[in-house]
Short mmCIF file of C-alpha atoms in Angstrom, two decimals:
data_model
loop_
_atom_site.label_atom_id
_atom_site.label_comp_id
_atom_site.label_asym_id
_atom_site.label_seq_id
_atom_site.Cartn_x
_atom_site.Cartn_y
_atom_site.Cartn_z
CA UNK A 389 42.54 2.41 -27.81
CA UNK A 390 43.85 -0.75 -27.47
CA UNK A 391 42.31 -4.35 -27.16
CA UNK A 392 43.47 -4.63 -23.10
CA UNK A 393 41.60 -1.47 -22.30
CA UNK A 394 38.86 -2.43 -24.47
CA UNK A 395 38.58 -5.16 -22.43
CA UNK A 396 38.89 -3.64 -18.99
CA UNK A 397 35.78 -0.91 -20.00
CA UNK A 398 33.69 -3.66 -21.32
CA UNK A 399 34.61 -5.53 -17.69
CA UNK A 400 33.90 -2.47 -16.30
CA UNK A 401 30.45 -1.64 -17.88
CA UNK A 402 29.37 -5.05 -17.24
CA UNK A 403 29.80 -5.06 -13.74
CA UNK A 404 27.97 -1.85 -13.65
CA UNK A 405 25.18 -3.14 -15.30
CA UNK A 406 25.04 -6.18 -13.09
CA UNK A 407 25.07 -3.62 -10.01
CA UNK A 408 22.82 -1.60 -11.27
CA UNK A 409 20.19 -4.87 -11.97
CA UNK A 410 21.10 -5.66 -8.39
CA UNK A 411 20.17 -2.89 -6.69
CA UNK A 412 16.59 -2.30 -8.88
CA UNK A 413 16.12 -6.34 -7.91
CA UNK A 414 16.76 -5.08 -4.41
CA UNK A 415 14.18 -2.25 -4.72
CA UNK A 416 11.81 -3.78 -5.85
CA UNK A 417 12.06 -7.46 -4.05
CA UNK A 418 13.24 -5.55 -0.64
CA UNK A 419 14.30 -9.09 0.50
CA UNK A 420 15.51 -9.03 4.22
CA UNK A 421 14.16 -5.10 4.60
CA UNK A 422 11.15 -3.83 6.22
CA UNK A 423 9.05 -1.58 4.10
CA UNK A 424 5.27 -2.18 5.34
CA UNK A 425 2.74 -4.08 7.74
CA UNK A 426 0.44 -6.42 6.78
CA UNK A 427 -2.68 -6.64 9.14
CA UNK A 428 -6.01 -5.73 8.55
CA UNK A 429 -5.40 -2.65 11.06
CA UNK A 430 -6.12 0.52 9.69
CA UNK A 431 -2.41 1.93 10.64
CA UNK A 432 0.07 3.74 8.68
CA UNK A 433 3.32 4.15 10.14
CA UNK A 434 4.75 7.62 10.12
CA UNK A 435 8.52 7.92 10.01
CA UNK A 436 10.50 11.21 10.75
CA UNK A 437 14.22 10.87 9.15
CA UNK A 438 17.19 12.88 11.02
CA UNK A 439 17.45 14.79 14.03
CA UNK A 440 17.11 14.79 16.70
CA UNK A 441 16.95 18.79 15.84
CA UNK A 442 16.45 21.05 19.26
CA UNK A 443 14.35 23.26 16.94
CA UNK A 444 12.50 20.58 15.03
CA UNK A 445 12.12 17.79 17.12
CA UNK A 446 10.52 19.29 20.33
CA UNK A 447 7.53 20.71 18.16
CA UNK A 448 7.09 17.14 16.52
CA UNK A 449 6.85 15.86 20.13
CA UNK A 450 3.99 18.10 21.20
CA UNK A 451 2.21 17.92 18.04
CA UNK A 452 2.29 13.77 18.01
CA UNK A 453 0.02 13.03 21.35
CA UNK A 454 -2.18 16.13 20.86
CA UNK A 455 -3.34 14.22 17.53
CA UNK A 456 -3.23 11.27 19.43
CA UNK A 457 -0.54 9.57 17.47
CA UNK A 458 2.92 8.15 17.54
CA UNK A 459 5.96 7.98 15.21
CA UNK A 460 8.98 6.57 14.55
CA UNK A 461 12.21 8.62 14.59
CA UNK A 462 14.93 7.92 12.61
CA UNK A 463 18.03 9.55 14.36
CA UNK A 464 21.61 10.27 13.38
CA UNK A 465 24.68 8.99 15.39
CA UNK A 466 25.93 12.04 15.99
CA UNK A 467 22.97 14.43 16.59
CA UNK A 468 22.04 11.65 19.01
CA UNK A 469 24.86 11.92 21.27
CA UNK A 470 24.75 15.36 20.92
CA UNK A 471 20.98 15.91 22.16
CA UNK A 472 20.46 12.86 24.30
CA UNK A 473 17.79 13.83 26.12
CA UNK A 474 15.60 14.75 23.20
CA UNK A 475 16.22 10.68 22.02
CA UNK A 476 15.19 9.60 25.59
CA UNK A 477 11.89 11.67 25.79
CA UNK A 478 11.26 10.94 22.17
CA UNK A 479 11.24 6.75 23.52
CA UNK A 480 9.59 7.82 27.07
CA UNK A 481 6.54 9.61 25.38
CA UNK A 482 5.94 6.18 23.28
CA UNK A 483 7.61 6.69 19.96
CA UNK A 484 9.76 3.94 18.40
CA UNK A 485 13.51 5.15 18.08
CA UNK A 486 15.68 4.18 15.73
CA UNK A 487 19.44 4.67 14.33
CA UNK A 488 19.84 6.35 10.93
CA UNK A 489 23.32 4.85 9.98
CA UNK A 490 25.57 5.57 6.62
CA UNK A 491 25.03 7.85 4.25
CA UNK A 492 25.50 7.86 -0.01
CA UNK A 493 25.89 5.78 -2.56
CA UNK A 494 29.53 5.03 -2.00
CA UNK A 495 28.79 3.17 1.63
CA UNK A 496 29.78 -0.34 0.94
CA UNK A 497 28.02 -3.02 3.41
CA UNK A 498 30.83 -4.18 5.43
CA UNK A 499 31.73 -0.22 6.29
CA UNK A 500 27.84 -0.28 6.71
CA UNK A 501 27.44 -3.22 8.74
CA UNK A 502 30.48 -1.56 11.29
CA UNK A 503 28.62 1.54 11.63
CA UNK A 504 25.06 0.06 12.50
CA UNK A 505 26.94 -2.46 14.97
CA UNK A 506 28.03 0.75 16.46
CA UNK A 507 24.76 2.57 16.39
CA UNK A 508 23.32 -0.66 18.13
CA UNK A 509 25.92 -0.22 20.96
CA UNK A 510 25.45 3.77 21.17
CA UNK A 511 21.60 3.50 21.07
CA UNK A 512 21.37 0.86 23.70
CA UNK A 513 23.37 2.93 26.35
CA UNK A 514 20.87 5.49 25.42
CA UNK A 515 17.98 3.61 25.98
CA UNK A 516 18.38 0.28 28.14
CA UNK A 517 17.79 -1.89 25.55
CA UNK A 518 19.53 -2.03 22.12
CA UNK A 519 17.20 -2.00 18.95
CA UNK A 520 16.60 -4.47 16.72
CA UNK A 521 16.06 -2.18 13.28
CA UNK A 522 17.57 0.40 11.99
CA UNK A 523 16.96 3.05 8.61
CA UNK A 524 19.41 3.09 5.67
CA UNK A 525 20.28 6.94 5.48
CA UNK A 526 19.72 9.07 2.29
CA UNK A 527 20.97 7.35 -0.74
CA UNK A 528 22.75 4.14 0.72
CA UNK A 529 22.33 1.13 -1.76
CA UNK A 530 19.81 -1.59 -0.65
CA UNK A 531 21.77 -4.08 -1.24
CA UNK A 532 24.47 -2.62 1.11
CA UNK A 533 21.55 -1.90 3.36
CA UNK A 534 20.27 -5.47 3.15
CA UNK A 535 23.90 -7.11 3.71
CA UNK A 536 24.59 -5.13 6.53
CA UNK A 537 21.50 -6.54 8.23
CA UNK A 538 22.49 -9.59 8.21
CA UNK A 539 26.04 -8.92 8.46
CA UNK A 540 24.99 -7.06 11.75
CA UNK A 541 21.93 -8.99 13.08
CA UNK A 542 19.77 -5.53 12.59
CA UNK A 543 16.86 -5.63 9.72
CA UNK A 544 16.87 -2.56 7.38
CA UNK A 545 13.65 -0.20 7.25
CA UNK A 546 12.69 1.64 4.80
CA UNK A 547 9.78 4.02 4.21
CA UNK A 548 7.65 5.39 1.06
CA UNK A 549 9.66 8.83 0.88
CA UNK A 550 6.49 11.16 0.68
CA UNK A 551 8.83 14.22 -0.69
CA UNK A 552 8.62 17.92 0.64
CA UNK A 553 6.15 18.95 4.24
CA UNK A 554 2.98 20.20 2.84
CA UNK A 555 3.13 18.16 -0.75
CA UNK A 556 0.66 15.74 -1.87
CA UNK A 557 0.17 12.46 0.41
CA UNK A 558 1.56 9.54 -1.77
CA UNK A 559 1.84 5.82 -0.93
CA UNK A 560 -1.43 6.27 1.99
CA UNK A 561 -2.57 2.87 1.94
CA UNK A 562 -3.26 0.71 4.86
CA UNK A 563 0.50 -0.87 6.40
CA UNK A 564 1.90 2.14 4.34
CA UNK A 565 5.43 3.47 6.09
CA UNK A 566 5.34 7.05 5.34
CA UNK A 567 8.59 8.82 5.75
CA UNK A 568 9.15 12.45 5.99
CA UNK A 569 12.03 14.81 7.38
CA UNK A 570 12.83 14.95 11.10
CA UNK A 571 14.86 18.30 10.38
CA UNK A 572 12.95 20.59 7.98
CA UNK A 573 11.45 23.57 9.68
CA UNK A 574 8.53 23.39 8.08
CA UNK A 575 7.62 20.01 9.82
CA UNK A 576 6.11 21.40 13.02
CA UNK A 577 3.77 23.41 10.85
CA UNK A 578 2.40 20.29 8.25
CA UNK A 579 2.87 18.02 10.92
CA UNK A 580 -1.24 18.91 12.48
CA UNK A 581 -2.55 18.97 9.16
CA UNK A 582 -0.89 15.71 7.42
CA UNK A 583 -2.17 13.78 11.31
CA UNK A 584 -6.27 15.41 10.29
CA UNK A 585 -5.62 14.19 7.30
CA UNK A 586 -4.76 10.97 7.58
CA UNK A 587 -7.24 10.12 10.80
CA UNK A 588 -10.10 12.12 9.08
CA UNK A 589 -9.59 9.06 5.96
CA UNK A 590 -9.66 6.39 9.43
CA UNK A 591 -5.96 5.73 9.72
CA UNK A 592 -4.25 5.59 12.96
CA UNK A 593 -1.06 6.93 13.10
CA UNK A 594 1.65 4.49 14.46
CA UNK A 595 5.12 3.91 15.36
CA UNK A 596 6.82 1.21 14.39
CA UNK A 597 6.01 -0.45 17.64
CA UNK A 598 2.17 0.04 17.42
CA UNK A 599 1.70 -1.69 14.10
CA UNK A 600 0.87 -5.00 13.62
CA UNK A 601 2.27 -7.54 11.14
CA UNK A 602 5.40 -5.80 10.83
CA UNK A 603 7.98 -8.06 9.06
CA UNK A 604 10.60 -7.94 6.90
CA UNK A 605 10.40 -9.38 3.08
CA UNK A 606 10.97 -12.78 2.00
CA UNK A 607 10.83 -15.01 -0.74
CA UNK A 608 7.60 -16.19 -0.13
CA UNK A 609 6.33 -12.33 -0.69
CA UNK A 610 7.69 -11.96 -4.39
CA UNK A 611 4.32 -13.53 -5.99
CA UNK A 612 2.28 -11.19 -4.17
CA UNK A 613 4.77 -8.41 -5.05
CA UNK A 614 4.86 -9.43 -8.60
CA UNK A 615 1.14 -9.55 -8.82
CA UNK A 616 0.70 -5.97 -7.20
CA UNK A 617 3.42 -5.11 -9.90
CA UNK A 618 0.60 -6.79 -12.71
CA UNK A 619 -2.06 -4.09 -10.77
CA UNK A 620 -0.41 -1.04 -11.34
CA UNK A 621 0.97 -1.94 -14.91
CA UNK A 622 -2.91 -3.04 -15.73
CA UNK A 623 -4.21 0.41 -14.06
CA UNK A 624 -2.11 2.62 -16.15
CA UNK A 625 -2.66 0.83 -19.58
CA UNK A 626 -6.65 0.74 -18.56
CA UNK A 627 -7.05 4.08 -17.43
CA UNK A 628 -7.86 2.73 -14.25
CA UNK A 629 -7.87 4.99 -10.62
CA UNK A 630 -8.56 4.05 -7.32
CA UNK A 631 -11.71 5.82 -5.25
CA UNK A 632 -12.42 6.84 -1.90
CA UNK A 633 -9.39 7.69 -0.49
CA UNK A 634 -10.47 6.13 2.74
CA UNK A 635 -8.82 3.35 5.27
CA UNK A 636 -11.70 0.91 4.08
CA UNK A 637 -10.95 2.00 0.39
CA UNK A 638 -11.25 -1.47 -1.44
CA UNK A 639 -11.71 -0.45 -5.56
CA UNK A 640 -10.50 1.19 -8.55
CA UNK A 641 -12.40 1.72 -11.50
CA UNK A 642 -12.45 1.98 -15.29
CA UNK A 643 -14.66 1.62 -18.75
CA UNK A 644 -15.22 -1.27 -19.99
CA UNK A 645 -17.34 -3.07 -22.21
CA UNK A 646 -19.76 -5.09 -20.97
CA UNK A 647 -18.90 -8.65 -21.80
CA UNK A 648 -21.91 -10.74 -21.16
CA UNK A 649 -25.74 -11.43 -23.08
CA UNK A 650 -28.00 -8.79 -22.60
CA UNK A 651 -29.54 -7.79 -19.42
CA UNK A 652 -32.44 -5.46 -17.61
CA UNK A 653 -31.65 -4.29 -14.45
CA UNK A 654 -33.79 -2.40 -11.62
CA UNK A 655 -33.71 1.19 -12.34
CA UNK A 656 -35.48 4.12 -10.24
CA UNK A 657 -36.98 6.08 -13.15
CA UNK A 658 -37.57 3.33 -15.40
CA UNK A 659 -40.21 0.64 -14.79
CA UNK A 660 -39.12 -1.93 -17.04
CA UNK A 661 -35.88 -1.79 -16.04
CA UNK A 662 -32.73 -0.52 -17.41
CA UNK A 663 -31.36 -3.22 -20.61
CA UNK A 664 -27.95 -3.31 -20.76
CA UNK A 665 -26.13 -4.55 -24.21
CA UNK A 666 -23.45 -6.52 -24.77
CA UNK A 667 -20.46 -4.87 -25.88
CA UNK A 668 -21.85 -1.62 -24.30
CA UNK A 669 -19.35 1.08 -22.33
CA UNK A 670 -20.19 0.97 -18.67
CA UNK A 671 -17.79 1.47 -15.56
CA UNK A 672 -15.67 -1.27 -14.28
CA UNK A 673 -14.79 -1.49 -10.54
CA UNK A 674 -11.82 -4.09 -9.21
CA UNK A 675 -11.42 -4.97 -5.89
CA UNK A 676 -7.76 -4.69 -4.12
CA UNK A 677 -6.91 -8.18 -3.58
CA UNK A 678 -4.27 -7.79 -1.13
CA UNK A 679 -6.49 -5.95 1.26
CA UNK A 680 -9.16 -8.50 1.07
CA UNK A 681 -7.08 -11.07 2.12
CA UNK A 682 -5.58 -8.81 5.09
CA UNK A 683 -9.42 -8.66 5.70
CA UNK A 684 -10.05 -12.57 5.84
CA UNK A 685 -8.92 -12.38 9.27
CA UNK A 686 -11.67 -10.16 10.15
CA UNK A 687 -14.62 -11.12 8.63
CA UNK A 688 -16.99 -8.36 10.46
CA UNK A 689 -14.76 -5.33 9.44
CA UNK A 690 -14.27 -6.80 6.21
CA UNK A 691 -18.16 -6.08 5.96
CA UNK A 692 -18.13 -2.80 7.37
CA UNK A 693 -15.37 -2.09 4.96
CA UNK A 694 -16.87 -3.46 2.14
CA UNK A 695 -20.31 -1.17 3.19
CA UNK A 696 -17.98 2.13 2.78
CA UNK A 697 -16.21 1.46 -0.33
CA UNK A 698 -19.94 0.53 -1.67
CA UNK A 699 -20.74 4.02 -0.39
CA UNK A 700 -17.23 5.25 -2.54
CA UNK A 701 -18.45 3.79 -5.77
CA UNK A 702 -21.54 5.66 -5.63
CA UNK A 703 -19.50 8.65 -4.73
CA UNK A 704 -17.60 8.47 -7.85
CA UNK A 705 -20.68 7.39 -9.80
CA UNK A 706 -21.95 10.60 -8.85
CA UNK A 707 -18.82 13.51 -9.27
CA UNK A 708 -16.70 11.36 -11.42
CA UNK A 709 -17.16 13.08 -15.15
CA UNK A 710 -16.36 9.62 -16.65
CA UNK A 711 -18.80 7.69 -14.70
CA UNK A 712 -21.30 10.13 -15.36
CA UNK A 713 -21.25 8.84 -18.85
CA UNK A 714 -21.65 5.21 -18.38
CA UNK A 715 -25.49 4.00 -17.29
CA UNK A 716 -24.35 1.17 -15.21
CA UNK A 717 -21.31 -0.12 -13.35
CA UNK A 718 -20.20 -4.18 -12.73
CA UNK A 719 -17.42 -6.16 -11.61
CA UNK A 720 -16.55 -9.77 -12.12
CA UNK A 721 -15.05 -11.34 -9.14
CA UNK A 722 -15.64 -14.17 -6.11
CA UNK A 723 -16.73 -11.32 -4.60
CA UNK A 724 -20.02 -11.06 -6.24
CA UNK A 725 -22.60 -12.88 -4.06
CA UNK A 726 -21.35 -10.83 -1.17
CA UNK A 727 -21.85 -8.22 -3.87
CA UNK A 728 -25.54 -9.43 -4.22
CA UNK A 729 -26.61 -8.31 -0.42
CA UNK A 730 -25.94 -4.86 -1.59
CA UNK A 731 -28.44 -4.95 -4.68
CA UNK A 732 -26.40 -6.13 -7.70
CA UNK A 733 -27.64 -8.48 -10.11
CA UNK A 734 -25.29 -11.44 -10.43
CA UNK A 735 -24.98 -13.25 -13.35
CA UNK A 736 -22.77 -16.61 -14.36
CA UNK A 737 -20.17 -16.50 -16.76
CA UNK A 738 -19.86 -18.37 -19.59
CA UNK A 739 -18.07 -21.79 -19.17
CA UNK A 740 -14.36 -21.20 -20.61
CA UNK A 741 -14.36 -17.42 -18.93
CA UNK A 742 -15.12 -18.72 -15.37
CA UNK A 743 -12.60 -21.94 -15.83
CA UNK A 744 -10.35 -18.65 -17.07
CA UNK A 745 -10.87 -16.43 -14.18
CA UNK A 746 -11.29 -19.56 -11.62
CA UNK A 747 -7.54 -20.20 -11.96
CA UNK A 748 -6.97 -16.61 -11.66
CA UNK A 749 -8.80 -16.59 -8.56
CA UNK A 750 -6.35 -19.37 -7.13
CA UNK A 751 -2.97 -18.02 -8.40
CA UNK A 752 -3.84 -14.73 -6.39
CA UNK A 753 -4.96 -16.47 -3.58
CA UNK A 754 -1.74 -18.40 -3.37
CA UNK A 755 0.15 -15.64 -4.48
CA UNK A 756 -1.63 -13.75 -0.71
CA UNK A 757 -1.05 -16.63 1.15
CA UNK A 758 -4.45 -17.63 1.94
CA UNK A 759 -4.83 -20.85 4.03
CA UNK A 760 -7.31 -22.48 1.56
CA UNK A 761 -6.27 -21.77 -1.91
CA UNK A 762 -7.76 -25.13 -3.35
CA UNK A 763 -11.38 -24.14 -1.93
CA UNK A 764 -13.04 -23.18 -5.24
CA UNK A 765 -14.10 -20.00 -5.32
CA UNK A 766 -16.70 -18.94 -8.73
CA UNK A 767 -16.22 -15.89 -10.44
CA UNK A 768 -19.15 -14.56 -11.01
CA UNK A 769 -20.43 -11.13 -12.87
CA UNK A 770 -22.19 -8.46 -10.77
CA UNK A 771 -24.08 -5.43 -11.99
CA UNK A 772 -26.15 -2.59 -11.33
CA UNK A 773 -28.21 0.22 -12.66
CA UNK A 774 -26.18 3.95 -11.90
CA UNK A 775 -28.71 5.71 -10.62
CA UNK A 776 -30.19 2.73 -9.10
CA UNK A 777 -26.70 2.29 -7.08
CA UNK A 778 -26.42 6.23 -6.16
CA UNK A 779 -30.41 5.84 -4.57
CA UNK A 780 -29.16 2.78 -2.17
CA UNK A 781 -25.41 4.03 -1.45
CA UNK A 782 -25.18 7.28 -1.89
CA UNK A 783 -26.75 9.06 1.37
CA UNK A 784 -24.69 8.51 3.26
CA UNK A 785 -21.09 9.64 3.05
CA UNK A 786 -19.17 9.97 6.42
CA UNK A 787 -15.84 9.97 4.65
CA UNK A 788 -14.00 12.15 1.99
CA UNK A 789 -14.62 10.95 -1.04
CA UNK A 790 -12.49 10.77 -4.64
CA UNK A 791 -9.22 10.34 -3.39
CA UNK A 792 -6.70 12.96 -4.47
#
């Protein structure tokens, strides 16, 4: 080989790498693209990709209201203009319609940004007024997707692909955009189910339209998606799962060691109390910091909430095998005083750990936007007895509980 081609494959492999950094950068930053809401609504928007189907899509429509739901449908061009009347009942019946536009890897955004321009036009004549979104289709680049939004004065959306009909529900969190085929056959029969499902956890089932706090991505969102980012990675190196499974799901917990002097603590078959040692195993629960903030804005439901994922804990303390083994649970947080009305013991931390965690405290909260991130919030260190938690919390459980 000689030294020009040398040259033109290391050109070659270098702008391949720099594409390839772009488009995970674009995945994971999802600048310009919708992807979620953010409101402290207990919604999930469901999106149905392809279609419309005459054999598919006319189930999905009767199934929707009967659960008392709506969608959004993601149709093709072509199967639009083919079945136009199926795309008009889908938006007179309340659903949020949208054009599914390219297609592959190999769409580049200004062929992109041509075809959604055209989409815009064809969907407007369709129905009255021409939409302001529209879905990627399967495998188009993000980037492409993103530059054709603004290229085309449409914003990208794009969903949590939840896999096959009838698999395991991933990405069900509040705001969460689940997507799932518009076309499979098999839709009309999970449909029912994955609806009980999701409204038997508290979610209403949405459209596009019927969410709140529906925006795309900015730069003023990377902290908070760099700090969710921080979450998971901590989770998986600590062995740490979320509970509940529920709308007003707030924790995840872990073992830990407990870090402070020791302690007694209430406990129901012990009348002096349950001492707790330093250094001793116990579980950990963390709080979802993104939610709480959602849940500023509502300060009632953020008690109610706060009540059931009390109620979770003491689930888990009870059919968890891992919390069996631990005799007492805590958290350290600004949460803990509001921790305190539900029976925990708080305790202070020492000095350097609370300056430590108080600057924590305000990086997240600036990181989530919060309107006061200089009001000083204290970390403090709440705890309570196992069984002592499962004899206030655990009687009543009017939602499924370990999340699966």
């Amino acid at each position: 080989m000689n030294r020009a081609w040398g040259r033109v494959l290391a050109l070659g492999a270098a702008l391949g790498g720099l594409a390839w950094a772009a488009e995970r950068a674009a995945r994971w930053a999802g600048l310009g693209t919708v992807r979620r809401a953010r409101s402290a609504q207990p919604g999930v928007g469901l999106l149905l990709q392809g279609g419309p189907d005459p054999q598919v899509t006319p189930p999905l429509l009767s199934a929707l209201p009967a659960a008392g739901a709506t969608a959004t449908f993601l149709f093709d061009q072509a199967a639009a203009r083919a079945h136009p009347a199926l795309v008009q009942q889908a938006a007179r019946e309340g659903h949020t319609v949208l054009p599914l536009v390219g297609r592959g890897p190999w769409t580049g955004p200004w062929a992109l940004a041509r075809q959604v321009r055209v989409a815009r036009h064809d969907f407007a004549a369709l129905l009255g007024t021409p939409p302001t979104l529209f879905a990627p289709g399967p495998g188009v680049s993000r980037v492409a997707a993103a530059l054709a939004g603004r290229w085309s004065g449409l914003t990208p959306v794009v969903g949590q692909p939840g896999g096959a009909w009838g698999g395991p529900l991933r990405g069900r969190r509040p705001g969460a955009l689940l997507q799932r085929s518009g076309t499979d056959p098999a839709a009309a029969v999970h449909l029912p189910p994955l609806l009980g499902n999701l409204q038997a956890r508290g979610y209403e089932v949405r459209g596009l339209d019927g969410l709140r706090g529906v925006r795309p991505e900015n730069w003023r969102d990377l902290p908070a998606t760099a700090l969710q980012g921080v979450d998971v990675l901590y989770d998986r190196l600590g062995g740490i799962h979320r509970i509940g499974g529920h709308v007003s799901s707030l924790f995840r917990v872990g073992a830990a060691s407990y870090p402070l002097a020791d302690v007694t603590v209430p406990h129901p078959q012990l009348p002096g109390g349950l001492t707790i040692r330093r250094g001793e195993r116990l579980t950990e629960f963390h709080l979802d910091s993104a939610r709480l903030v959602e849940l500023a804005e509502r300060p009632l439901a953020g008690r109610r909430i706060v009540t059931h994922s009390i109620r979770d804990l003491a689930a888990a303390l009870q059919d968890d095998p891992a919390c069996r083994e631990h005799p007492a649970v805590f958290s350290i947080s600004i949460f803990a005083d509001v921790l305190a009305l539900y029976g925990f013991t708080v305790l202070d931390l020492p000095p350097a750990h609370r300056r430590r965690l108080t600057w924590w405290s305000r990086t997240l909260r600036r990181a989530y936007g919060v309107s006061d991130p200089e009001k000083v919030h204290v970390p403090r260190l709440a705890v309570m007895a196992r069984e002592e938690l499962i004899r206030r919390h655990a009687t009543h459980r009017g939602h499924p509980g370990v999340e699966g």
